[in-house]
Short mmCIF file of N, CA, C and O and ligand atoms in Angstrom, two decimals:
data_model
loop_
_atom_site.label_atom_id
_atom_site.label_comp_id
_atom_site.label_asym_id
_atom_site.label_seq_id
_atom_site.Cartn_x
_atom_site.Cartn_y
_atom_site.Cartn_z
N MET A 1 28.98 61.11 23.05
CA MET A 1 27.57 61.35 23.36
C MET A 1 27.02 62.40 22.40
O MET A 1 27.60 63.45 22.24
N ASN A 2 25.89 62.12 21.80
CA ASN A 2 25.32 63.10 20.89
C ASN A 2 23.81 63.07 21.04
O ASN A 2 23.14 62.19 20.53
N ASN A 3 23.29 64.04 21.78
CA ASN A 3 21.85 64.06 22.04
C ASN A 3 21.14 65.15 21.27
O ASN A 3 20.02 65.48 21.56
N SER A 4 21.80 65.77 20.32
CA SER A 4 21.17 66.90 19.64
C SER A 4 21.22 66.72 18.13
O SER A 4 21.48 67.66 17.40
N ILE A 5 20.97 65.49 17.70
CA ILE A 5 21.02 65.22 16.27
C ILE A 5 19.65 65.56 15.67
O ILE A 5 18.62 65.10 16.15
N ASN A 6 19.61 66.38 14.65
CA ASN A 6 18.34 66.73 14.03
C ASN A 6 18.05 65.88 12.81
O ASN A 6 16.91 65.64 12.47
N GLU A 7 19.07 65.42 12.14
CA GLU A 7 18.87 64.69 10.89
C GLU A 7 19.85 63.51 10.85
O GLU A 7 21.05 63.71 10.91
N PHE A 8 19.32 62.32 10.76
CA PHE A 8 20.19 61.14 10.80
C PHE A 8 20.60 60.69 9.40
O PHE A 8 21.46 59.83 9.27
N GLY A 9 19.97 61.24 8.38
CA GLY A 9 20.43 60.93 7.02
C GLY A 9 20.03 59.55 6.55
O GLY A 9 19.14 58.91 7.10
N SER A 10 20.73 59.08 5.52
CA SER A 10 20.30 57.87 4.84
C SER A 10 21.16 56.65 5.14
O SER A 10 20.93 55.59 4.58
N ALA A 11 22.12 56.78 6.04
CA ALA A 11 22.97 55.62 6.35
C ALA A 11 22.67 55.12 7.76
O ALA A 11 22.49 55.92 8.69
N PRO A 12 22.62 53.79 7.92
CA PRO A 12 22.44 53.27 9.27
C PRO A 12 23.65 53.61 10.14
O PRO A 12 24.77 53.63 9.64
N HIS A 13 23.41 53.85 11.40
CA HIS A 13 24.53 54.09 12.30
C HIS A 13 24.11 53.96 13.76
O HIS A 13 22.92 54.05 14.08
N LEU A 14 25.12 53.77 14.60
CA LEU A 14 24.88 53.69 16.03
C LEU A 14 24.68 55.09 16.61
O LEU A 14 25.28 56.05 16.13
N VAL A 15 23.87 55.16 17.64
CA VAL A 15 23.56 56.43 18.33
C VAL A 15 23.76 56.18 19.81
O VAL A 15 23.15 55.27 20.36
N GLU A 16 24.62 56.95 20.44
CA GLU A 16 24.81 56.75 21.88
C GLU A 16 24.14 57.88 22.64
O GLU A 16 24.47 59.05 22.45
N LEU A 17 23.17 57.53 23.48
CA LEU A 17 22.49 58.53 24.31
C LEU A 17 23.16 58.61 25.67
O LEU A 17 23.83 57.67 26.10
N ASN A 18 22.94 59.74 26.34
CA ASN A 18 23.55 59.91 27.66
C ASN A 18 23.04 58.84 28.62
O ASN A 18 21.86 58.47 28.61
N SER A 19 23.94 58.41 29.48
CA SER A 19 23.61 57.49 30.55
C SER A 19 23.77 58.30 31.83
O SER A 19 24.89 58.63 32.22
N ILE A 20 22.65 58.67 32.45
CA ILE A 20 22.70 59.56 33.60
C ILE A 20 22.72 58.72 34.87
O ILE A 20 21.84 57.86 35.05
N GLY A 21 23.65 58.97 35.75
CA GLY A 21 23.72 58.22 36.99
C GLY A 21 25.09 57.65 37.22
O GLY A 21 26.07 58.06 36.59
N ASP A 22 25.15 56.67 38.12
CA ASP A 22 26.41 56.00 38.39
C ASP A 22 26.13 54.60 38.90
O ASP A 22 24.99 54.23 39.16
N SER A 23 27.21 53.83 39.04
CA SER A 23 27.03 52.41 39.35
C SER A 23 26.47 52.21 40.76
O SER A 23 25.90 51.17 41.06
N SER A 24 26.58 53.21 41.64
CA SER A 24 26.07 53.02 43.00
C SER A 24 24.55 53.14 43.04
O SER A 24 23.90 52.54 43.90
N GLU A 25 23.95 53.91 42.12
CA GLU A 25 22.50 54.13 42.19
C GLU A 25 21.75 53.69 40.94
O GLU A 25 20.53 53.69 40.92
N GLY A 26 22.50 53.37 39.89
CA GLY A 26 21.85 52.98 38.65
C GLY A 26 21.76 54.15 37.68
O GLY A 26 22.18 55.27 37.98
N TYR A 27 21.18 53.86 36.53
CA TYR A 27 21.25 54.80 35.40
C TYR A 27 19.87 55.07 34.81
O TYR A 27 18.95 54.25 34.94
N ILE A 28 19.77 56.20 34.13
CA ILE A 28 18.58 56.52 33.34
C ILE A 28 19.04 57.04 31.98
O ILE A 28 20.00 57.81 31.89
N THR A 29 18.38 56.59 30.94
CA THR A 29 18.62 57.10 29.59
C THR A 29 17.30 57.60 29.04
O THR A 29 16.26 56.98 29.27
N VAL A 30 17.34 58.72 28.34
CA VAL A 30 16.13 59.39 27.89
C VAL A 30 16.15 59.53 26.36
O VAL A 30 17.16 59.95 25.80
N ALA A 31 15.05 59.18 25.73
CA ALA A 31 14.91 59.39 24.28
C ALA A 31 13.80 60.42 24.08
O ALA A 31 12.68 60.24 24.58
N GLU A 32 14.10 61.51 23.38
CA GLU A 32 13.11 62.56 23.16
C GLU A 32 12.83 62.70 21.66
O GLU A 32 13.76 62.85 20.86
N ALA A 33 11.54 62.69 21.33
CA ALA A 33 11.13 62.85 19.93
C ALA A 33 11.59 64.20 19.40
O ALA A 33 11.52 65.22 20.11
N GLU A 34 12.03 64.18 18.17
CA GLU A 34 12.50 65.36 17.45
C GLU A 34 13.77 65.97 18.05
O GLU A 34 14.17 67.06 17.69
N LYS A 35 14.37 65.25 18.99
CA LYS A 35 15.68 65.66 19.53
C LYS A 35 16.63 64.48 19.33
O LYS A 35 17.18 64.31 18.25
N SER A 36 16.80 63.65 20.36
CA SER A 36 17.71 62.50 20.19
C SER A 36 17.14 61.49 19.20
O SER A 36 17.89 60.77 18.54
N ILE A 37 15.80 61.43 19.09
CA ILE A 37 15.15 60.65 18.03
C ILE A 37 14.66 61.70 17.02
O ILE A 37 13.77 62.48 17.33
N PRO A 38 15.25 61.74 15.81
CA PRO A 38 15.10 62.93 14.96
C PRO A 38 13.82 62.96 14.13
O PRO A 38 13.84 63.34 12.97
N TYR A 39 12.70 62.51 14.73
CA TYR A 39 11.42 62.57 14.03
C TYR A 39 10.32 62.43 15.08
O TYR A 39 10.59 62.09 16.25
N VAL A 40 9.10 62.70 14.66
CA VAL A 40 7.95 62.47 15.53
C VAL A 40 7.80 60.96 15.70
O VAL A 40 7.76 60.23 14.71
N ILE A 41 7.74 60.50 16.93
CA ILE A 41 7.58 59.05 17.18
C ILE A 41 6.09 58.73 17.12
O ILE A 41 5.31 59.22 17.93
N LYS A 42 5.71 57.89 16.13
CA LYS A 42 4.29 57.55 15.99
C LYS A 42 3.96 56.20 16.61
O LYS A 42 2.79 55.86 16.78
N ARG A 43 4.98 55.42 16.88
CA ARG A 43 4.73 54.04 17.35
C ARG A 43 5.95 53.57 18.11
O ARG A 43 7.08 53.88 17.75
N ILE A 44 5.67 52.84 19.19
CA ILE A 44 6.73 52.20 19.97
C ILE A 44 6.36 50.73 20.09
O ILE A 44 5.21 50.42 20.42
N TYR A 45 7.27 49.85 19.78
CA TYR A 45 6.99 48.44 20.03
C TYR A 45 8.22 47.78 20.63
O TYR A 45 9.33 48.31 20.52
N TRP A 46 8.00 46.66 21.26
CA TRP A 46 9.12 45.94 21.86
C TRP A 46 8.94 44.46 21.63
O TRP A 46 7.82 43.97 21.47
N THR A 47 10.06 43.77 21.55
CA THR A 47 10.02 42.32 21.35
C THR A 47 10.84 41.65 22.46
O THR A 47 11.78 42.24 22.99
N TYR A 48 10.48 40.43 22.79
CA TYR A 48 11.07 39.77 23.95
C TYR A 48 10.85 38.27 23.82
O TYR A 48 10.03 37.82 23.01
N TYR A 49 11.60 37.49 24.61
CA TYR A 49 11.52 36.03 24.62
C TYR A 49 11.84 35.43 23.25
O TYR A 49 11.30 34.39 22.89
N THR A 50 12.65 36.12 22.45
CA THR A 50 13.01 35.56 21.14
C THR A 50 14.06 34.48 21.36
O THR A 50 15.12 34.76 21.94
N PRO A 51 13.82 33.26 20.90
CA PRO A 51 14.84 32.21 21.09
C PRO A 51 16.15 32.60 20.40
O PRO A 51 16.15 33.24 19.34
N GLN A 52 17.26 32.21 21.03
CA GLN A 52 18.59 32.63 20.58
C GLN A 52 18.92 32.10 19.18
O GLN A 52 19.70 32.69 18.46
N ASN A 53 18.31 31.00 18.79
CA ASN A 53 18.64 30.40 17.48
C ASN A 53 17.74 30.93 16.36
O ASN A 53 17.81 30.43 15.24
N VAL A 54 16.93 31.93 16.66
CA VAL A 54 16.00 32.47 15.65
C VAL A 54 16.57 33.76 15.06
O VAL A 54 17.11 34.59 15.79
N ILE A 55 16.47 33.89 13.75
CA ILE A 55 16.81 35.16 13.10
C ILE A 55 15.49 35.82 12.72
O ILE A 55 14.68 35.23 11.98
N ARG A 56 15.27 37.03 13.22
CA ARG A 56 14.05 37.76 12.86
C ARG A 56 14.38 38.82 11.82
O ARG A 56 15.53 39.02 11.46
N GLY A 57 13.36 39.52 11.38
CA GLY A 57 13.57 40.57 10.39
C GLY A 57 13.24 40.05 9.01
O GLY A 57 12.08 39.76 8.72
N HIS A 58 14.25 39.92 8.16
CA HIS A 58 14.06 39.48 6.78
C HIS A 58 13.08 40.40 6.05
O HIS A 58 12.15 39.94 5.39
N HIS A 59 13.25 41.68 6.24
CA HIS A 59 12.43 42.64 5.51
C HIS A 59 13.10 44.01 5.50
O HIS A 59 14.07 44.24 6.24
N ALA A 60 12.58 44.88 4.66
CA ALA A 60 12.96 46.30 4.66
C ALA A 60 11.66 47.10 4.71
O ALA A 60 10.56 46.54 4.62
N HIS A 61 11.80 48.40 4.85
CA HIS A 61 10.62 49.28 4.85
C HIS A 61 10.79 50.36 3.79
O HIS A 61 11.91 50.77 3.48
N LYS A 62 9.67 50.82 3.28
CA LYS A 62 9.71 51.85 2.24
C LYS A 62 9.88 53.25 2.83
O LYS A 62 10.61 54.08 2.29
N GLU A 63 9.18 53.53 3.91
CA GLU A 63 9.23 54.89 4.49
C GLU A 63 9.70 54.91 5.94
O GLU A 63 10.17 55.95 6.41
N LEU A 64 9.53 53.81 6.61
CA LEU A 64 9.74 53.80 8.06
C LEU A 64 11.19 54.09 8.44
O LEU A 64 12.12 53.51 7.88
N LYS A 65 11.36 54.99 9.41
CA LYS A 65 12.65 55.18 10.07
C LYS A 65 12.52 54.61 11.48
O LYS A 65 11.46 54.74 12.11
N GLN A 66 13.60 54.04 11.95
CA GLN A 66 13.56 53.41 13.28
C GLN A 66 14.84 53.74 14.05
O GLN A 66 15.92 53.78 13.46
N VAL A 67 14.68 53.94 15.34
CA VAL A 67 15.84 53.88 16.24
C VAL A 67 15.52 52.79 17.25
O VAL A 67 14.45 52.79 17.88
N ILE A 68 16.44 51.85 17.36
CA ILE A 68 16.21 50.62 18.12
C ILE A 68 17.25 50.51 19.22
O ILE A 68 18.44 50.78 19.01
N PHE A 69 16.79 50.09 20.40
CA PHE A 69 17.69 49.86 21.54
C PHE A 69 17.50 48.44 22.05
O PHE A 69 16.42 47.87 21.95
N ALA A 70 18.57 47.90 22.61
CA ALA A 70 18.48 46.66 23.39
C ALA A 70 18.44 47.10 24.85
O ALA A 70 19.48 47.39 25.43
N VAL A 71 17.24 47.21 25.42
CA VAL A 71 17.17 47.67 26.81
C VAL A 71 17.67 46.58 27.76
O VAL A 71 18.01 46.85 28.91
N SER A 72 17.72 45.36 27.25
CA SER A 72 18.31 44.26 27.99
C SER A 72 18.97 43.33 26.99
O SER A 72 18.50 43.20 25.85
N GLY A 73 20.05 42.68 27.38
CA GLY A 73 20.67 41.67 26.52
C GLY A 73 21.47 42.28 25.37
O GLY A 73 21.79 43.46 25.35
N ILE A 74 21.75 41.41 24.42
CA ILE A 74 22.58 41.79 23.27
C ILE A 74 21.81 41.45 21.99
O ILE A 74 21.25 40.36 21.85
N ILE A 75 21.79 42.41 21.07
CA ILE A 75 21.08 42.22 19.80
C ILE A 75 22.04 42.55 18.67
O ILE A 75 22.66 43.60 18.67
N LYS A 76 22.15 41.60 17.73
CA LYS A 76 23.05 41.78 16.58
C LYS A 76 22.23 41.97 15.31
O LYS A 76 21.30 41.20 15.05
N PHE A 77 22.63 42.97 14.54
CA PHE A 77 21.93 43.30 13.29
C PHE A 77 22.88 43.11 12.12
O PHE A 77 24.02 43.57 12.17
N THR A 78 22.40 42.47 11.09
CA THR A 78 23.07 42.52 9.80
C THR A 78 22.16 43.34 8.89
O THR A 78 21.02 42.96 8.64
N LEU A 79 22.68 44.50 8.46
CA LEU A 79 21.90 45.40 7.61
C LEU A 79 22.48 45.38 6.20
O LEU A 79 23.68 45.21 6.01
N GLU A 80 21.61 45.56 5.25
CA GLU A 80 22.05 45.52 3.85
C GLU A 80 21.31 46.60 3.08
O GLU A 80 20.09 46.77 3.25
N ASN A 81 22.02 47.34 2.26
CA ASN A 81 21.35 48.35 1.44
C ASN A 81 20.96 47.73 0.09
O ASN A 81 21.25 46.57 -0.18
N HIS A 82 20.31 48.53 -0.75
CA HIS A 82 19.77 47.97 -1.99
C HIS A 82 20.86 47.55 -2.97
O HIS A 82 20.61 46.83 -3.93
N LEU A 83 22.12 47.99 -2.70
CA LEU A 83 23.25 47.57 -3.54
C LEU A 83 23.84 46.23 -3.06
O LEU A 83 24.78 45.72 -3.68
N GLY A 84 23.32 45.73 -1.95
CA GLY A 84 23.85 44.47 -1.41
C GLY A 84 25.02 44.67 -0.48
O GLY A 84 25.66 43.70 -0.07
N GLU A 85 25.28 45.93 -0.09
CA GLU A 85 26.39 46.20 0.85
C GLU A 85 25.91 45.93 2.28
O GLU A 85 24.89 46.50 2.71
N LYS A 86 26.67 45.07 2.98
CA LYS A 86 26.25 44.64 4.31
C LYS A 86 27.07 45.33 5.40
O LYS A 86 28.25 45.59 5.22
N GLN A 87 26.40 45.60 6.53
CA GLN A 87 27.08 46.14 7.71
C GLN A 87 26.52 45.43 8.92
O GLN A 87 25.32 45.16 9.00
N GLU A 88 27.39 45.17 9.90
CA GLU A 88 26.94 44.54 11.14
C GLU A 88 27.02 45.53 12.29
O GLU A 88 27.96 46.32 12.36
N PHE A 89 26.02 45.49 13.14
CA PHE A 89 25.98 46.36 14.32
C PHE A 89 25.55 45.52 15.51
O PHE A 89 24.69 44.63 15.37
N THR A 90 26.15 45.81 16.67
CA THR A 90 25.77 45.10 17.89
C THR A 90 25.30 46.10 18.94
O THR A 90 26.01 47.07 19.23
N LEU A 91 24.10 45.86 19.45
CA LEU A 91 23.61 46.65 20.59
C LEU A 91 23.90 45.85 21.85
O LEU A 91 23.32 44.78 22.05
N ASP A 92 24.81 46.36 22.67
CA ASP A 92 25.24 45.59 23.84
C ASP A 92 25.20 46.39 25.13
O ASP A 92 25.72 45.96 26.15
N LYS A 93 24.57 47.57 25.08
CA LYS A 93 24.31 48.30 26.33
C LYS A 93 23.06 49.16 26.11
O LYS A 93 22.76 49.56 24.97
N PRO A 94 22.31 49.42 27.20
CA PRO A 94 20.97 49.99 27.05
C PRO A 94 20.92 51.40 26.49
O PRO A 94 19.86 51.85 26.06
N ASN A 95 22.04 52.12 26.48
CA ASN A 95 22.01 53.49 25.95
C ASN A 95 22.56 53.57 24.52
O ASN A 95 22.71 54.65 23.98
N LYS A 96 22.83 52.41 23.94
CA LYS A 96 23.35 52.39 22.56
C LYS A 96 22.23 51.99 21.61
O LYS A 96 21.65 50.90 21.73
N GLY A 97 21.92 52.88 20.66
CA GLY A 97 20.84 52.62 19.73
C GLY A 97 21.35 52.48 18.31
O GLY A 97 22.51 52.78 18.01
N LEU A 98 20.46 52.00 17.46
CA LEU A 98 20.79 51.85 16.04
C LEU A 98 19.72 52.55 15.22
O LEU A 98 18.52 52.25 15.35
N TYR A 99 20.16 53.48 14.39
CA TYR A 99 19.25 54.15 13.46
C TYR A 99 19.18 53.32 12.17
O TYR A 99 20.22 53.00 11.57
N ILE A 100 17.98 52.97 11.76
CA ILE A 100 17.79 52.21 10.51
C ILE A 100 16.93 53.05 9.57
O ILE A 100 15.76 53.32 9.85
N PRO A 101 17.51 53.51 8.47
CA PRO A 101 16.76 54.30 7.50
C PRO A 101 15.88 53.42 6.63
O PRO A 101 16.02 52.18 6.64
N PRO A 102 15.00 54.03 5.83
CA PRO A 102 14.21 53.24 4.88
C PRO A 102 15.11 52.47 3.92
O PRO A 102 16.28 52.80 3.74
N PHE A 103 14.55 51.47 3.29
CA PHE A 103 15.23 50.64 2.28
C PHE A 103 16.49 49.98 2.83
O PHE A 103 17.55 50.00 2.21
N THR A 104 16.35 49.42 4.03
CA THR A 104 17.45 48.68 4.65
C THR A 104 16.94 47.29 5.02
O THR A 104 16.04 47.15 5.85
N TRP A 105 17.51 46.29 4.39
CA TRP A 105 17.17 44.90 4.73
C TRP A 105 17.84 44.56 6.05
O TRP A 105 18.99 44.92 6.28
N ARG A 106 17.11 43.89 6.95
CA ARG A 106 17.69 43.58 8.26
C ARG A 106 17.47 42.13 8.65
O ARG A 106 16.42 41.54 8.37
N GLU A 107 18.50 41.57 9.28
CA GLU A 107 18.39 40.27 9.94
C GLU A 107 18.89 40.47 11.36
O GLU A 107 19.91 41.12 11.58
N ILE A 108 18.13 39.95 12.31
CA ILE A 108 18.35 40.31 13.71
C ILE A 108 18.43 39.04 14.55
O ILE A 108 17.58 38.16 14.44
N ASN A 109 19.45 39.00 15.40
CA ASN A 109 19.67 37.85 16.28
C ASN A 109 19.75 38.34 17.73
O ASN A 109 20.34 39.39 18.00
N PHE A 110 19.14 37.61 18.63
CA PHE A 110 18.96 38.08 20.00
C PHE A 110 19.64 37.14 21.00
O PHE A 110 19.57 35.92 20.84
N SER A 111 20.23 37.71 22.04
CA SER A 111 20.63 36.86 23.16
C SER A 111 19.36 36.44 23.91
O SER A 111 18.30 37.05 23.75
N HIS A 112 19.47 35.43 24.77
CA HIS A 112 18.26 34.83 25.34
C HIS A 112 17.45 35.83 26.18
O HIS A 112 16.24 35.72 26.27
N ASN A 113 18.14 36.81 26.77
CA ASN A 113 17.45 37.76 27.66
C ASN A 113 17.17 39.10 26.97
O ASN A 113 16.85 40.09 27.63
N ALA A 114 17.27 39.16 25.65
CA ALA A 114 17.21 40.45 24.97
C ALA A 114 15.78 41.00 24.90
O ALA A 114 14.83 40.28 24.63
N VAL A 115 15.68 42.30 25.15
CA VAL A 115 14.43 43.03 24.94
C VAL A 115 14.75 44.18 23.99
O VAL A 115 15.58 45.04 24.30
N LEU A 116 14.11 44.15 22.84
CA LEU A 116 14.31 45.19 21.82
C LEU A 116 13.19 46.20 21.94
O LEU A 116 12.01 45.80 21.99
N ILE A 117 13.53 47.48 21.96
CA ILE A 117 12.50 48.52 21.88
C ILE A 117 12.79 49.38 20.66
O ILE A 117 13.93 49.72 20.38
N CYS A 118 11.71 49.66 19.92
CA CYS A 118 11.84 50.41 18.67
C CYS A 118 11.00 51.67 18.74
O CYS A 118 9.81 51.62 19.07
N PHE A 119 11.61 52.79 18.39
CA PHE A 119 10.91 54.07 18.24
C PHE A 119 10.75 54.29 16.74
O PHE A 119 11.73 54.50 16.02
N ALA A 120 9.50 54.23 16.29
CA ALA A 120 9.23 54.19 14.85
C ALA A 120 8.57 55.49 14.40
O ALA A 120 7.76 56.09 15.12
N SER A 121 8.89 55.87 13.16
CA SER A 121 8.40 57.15 12.63
C SER A 121 6.99 57.06 12.05
O SER A 121 6.40 58.09 11.73
N GLU A 122 6.48 55.84 11.88
CA GLU A 122 5.17 55.67 11.23
C GLU A 122 4.33 54.66 12.01
O GLU A 122 4.86 53.81 12.70
N TRP A 123 3.01 54.75 11.85
CA TRP A 123 2.14 53.72 12.38
C TRP A 123 2.37 52.42 11.62
O TRP A 123 2.92 52.43 10.51
N TYR A 124 1.93 51.34 12.18
CA TYR A 124 2.11 50.05 11.51
C TYR A 124 1.33 50.02 10.20
O TYR A 124 0.15 50.38 10.15
N SER A 125 2.01 49.58 9.14
CA SER A 125 1.34 49.38 7.86
C SER A 125 2.05 48.25 7.13
O SER A 125 3.24 48.36 6.82
N GLU A 126 1.32 47.19 6.86
CA GLU A 126 1.93 46.08 6.14
C GLU A 126 2.36 46.52 4.74
O GLU A 126 3.31 45.98 4.17
N GLU A 127 1.68 47.55 4.20
CA GLU A 127 2.03 48.07 2.86
C GLU A 127 3.45 48.66 2.83
O GLU A 127 4.04 48.78 1.75
N ASP A 128 3.94 49.04 3.98
CA ASP A 128 5.27 49.67 4.03
C ASP A 128 6.40 48.63 4.02
O ASP A 128 7.56 48.98 3.84
N TYR A 129 6.03 47.35 4.19
CA TYR A 129 7.05 46.30 4.25
C TYR A 129 7.47 45.86 2.85
O TYR A 129 6.65 45.77 1.94
N ILE A 130 8.75 45.57 2.67
CA ILE A 130 9.24 44.80 1.53
C ILE A 130 9.73 43.48 2.12
O ILE A 130 10.74 43.44 2.82
N ARG A 131 8.99 42.43 1.89
CA ARG A 131 9.32 41.15 2.54
C ARG A 131 10.00 40.18 1.59
O ARG A 131 10.45 39.12 2.01
N ASP A 132 10.06 40.54 0.31
CA ASP A 132 10.69 39.67 -0.67
C ASP A 132 12.09 40.21 -0.98
O ASP A 132 12.23 41.35 -1.44
N TYR A 133 13.10 39.36 -0.72
CA TYR A 133 14.48 39.85 -0.85
C TYR A 133 14.80 40.27 -2.28
O TYR A 133 15.45 41.30 -2.51
N ASN A 134 14.34 39.51 -3.26
CA ASN A 134 14.64 39.87 -4.66
C ASN A 134 13.98 41.18 -5.05
O ASN A 134 14.57 42.00 -5.75
N SER A 135 12.75 41.40 -4.57
CA SER A 135 12.09 42.69 -4.82
C SER A 135 12.90 43.82 -4.21
O SER A 135 13.05 44.89 -4.81
N PHE A 136 13.40 43.58 -3.01
CA PHE A 136 14.22 44.60 -2.34
C PHE A 136 15.44 44.94 -3.18
O PHE A 136 15.73 46.11 -3.44
N ARG A 137 16.15 43.91 -3.63
CA ARG A 137 17.39 44.16 -4.39
C ARG A 137 17.10 44.76 -5.76
O ARG A 137 17.89 45.52 -6.30
N ASN A 138 15.93 44.44 -6.30
CA ASN A 138 15.56 44.97 -7.63
C ASN A 138 14.88 46.33 -7.53
O ASN A 138 14.57 46.94 -8.55
N GLY A 139 14.61 46.77 -6.29
CA GLY A 139 14.01 48.10 -6.10
C GLY A 139 12.55 48.17 -6.52
O GLY A 139 12.09 49.24 -6.95
N ASN A 140 11.82 47.07 -6.36
CA ASN A 140 10.38 47.15 -6.66
C ASN A 140 9.56 46.42 -5.60
O ASN A 140 10.05 46.02 -4.60
P1 TYD B 201 7.57 41.93 11.95
O1 TYD B 201 7.79 43.40 11.76
O2 TYD B 201 7.54 41.08 10.70
O3 TYD B 201 8.63 41.37 13.00
P2 TYD B 201 10.09 40.77 12.85
O4 TYD B 201 10.79 41.46 11.75
O5 TYD B 201 10.72 41.04 14.19
O6 TYD B 201 9.95 39.30 12.62
O7 TYD B 201 6.22 41.73 12.75
C1 TYD B 201 5.85 40.48 13.26
C2 TYD B 201 4.32 40.42 13.26
O8 TYD B 201 3.79 41.43 14.12
C3 TYD B 201 3.71 40.65 11.90
O9 TYD B 201 2.60 39.74 11.77
C4 TYD B 201 3.18 42.05 11.94
C5 TYD B 201 2.90 42.27 13.42
N1 TYD B 201 3.13 43.67 13.82
C6 TYD B 201 2.05 44.49 14.07
O10 TYD B 201 0.88 44.08 13.98
N2 TYD B 201 2.28 45.79 14.43
C7 TYD B 201 3.54 46.29 14.55
O11 TYD B 201 3.71 47.49 14.90
C8 TYD B 201 4.66 45.42 14.28
C9 TYD B 201 6.08 45.92 14.40
C10 TYD B 201 4.41 44.12 13.92
#
């Protein structure tokens, strides 16, 4: 458990937040800006009802930092850095998050009941997206 991270750095990684409670009464998990989420949260979005056979993502961001949770279901990420190095991460419990730094290409697959919630460091801007894979790999 690590709820006092101030700087997540430049590598993607899993983040486990405290799960408060027990199986007899249920659980609560808390995300706090500038504490367990190591930046000011400017935007929160969530996705749902994604068909299981769909891969979403196919983009990277220039500045955006994200911490993402599967509050329900299972979400699998294939992340790739600009060198083409790939890493896979699975969110399979509601207190397990994934930190995604800028310049990370992502492909995301959802179980049928998955709900993804994202705590984002920036407001939405299409200018921040890199949607062309070759541009991403070429760094432009
Ligand atoms: P996108 O980030 O491409 O989703 P995914 O990678 O999961 O496929 O966003 C999908 C659409 O939603 C796209 O048209 C942009 C829009 N959108 C917003 O308008 N605001 C937002 O904050 C986000 C995340 C997406």
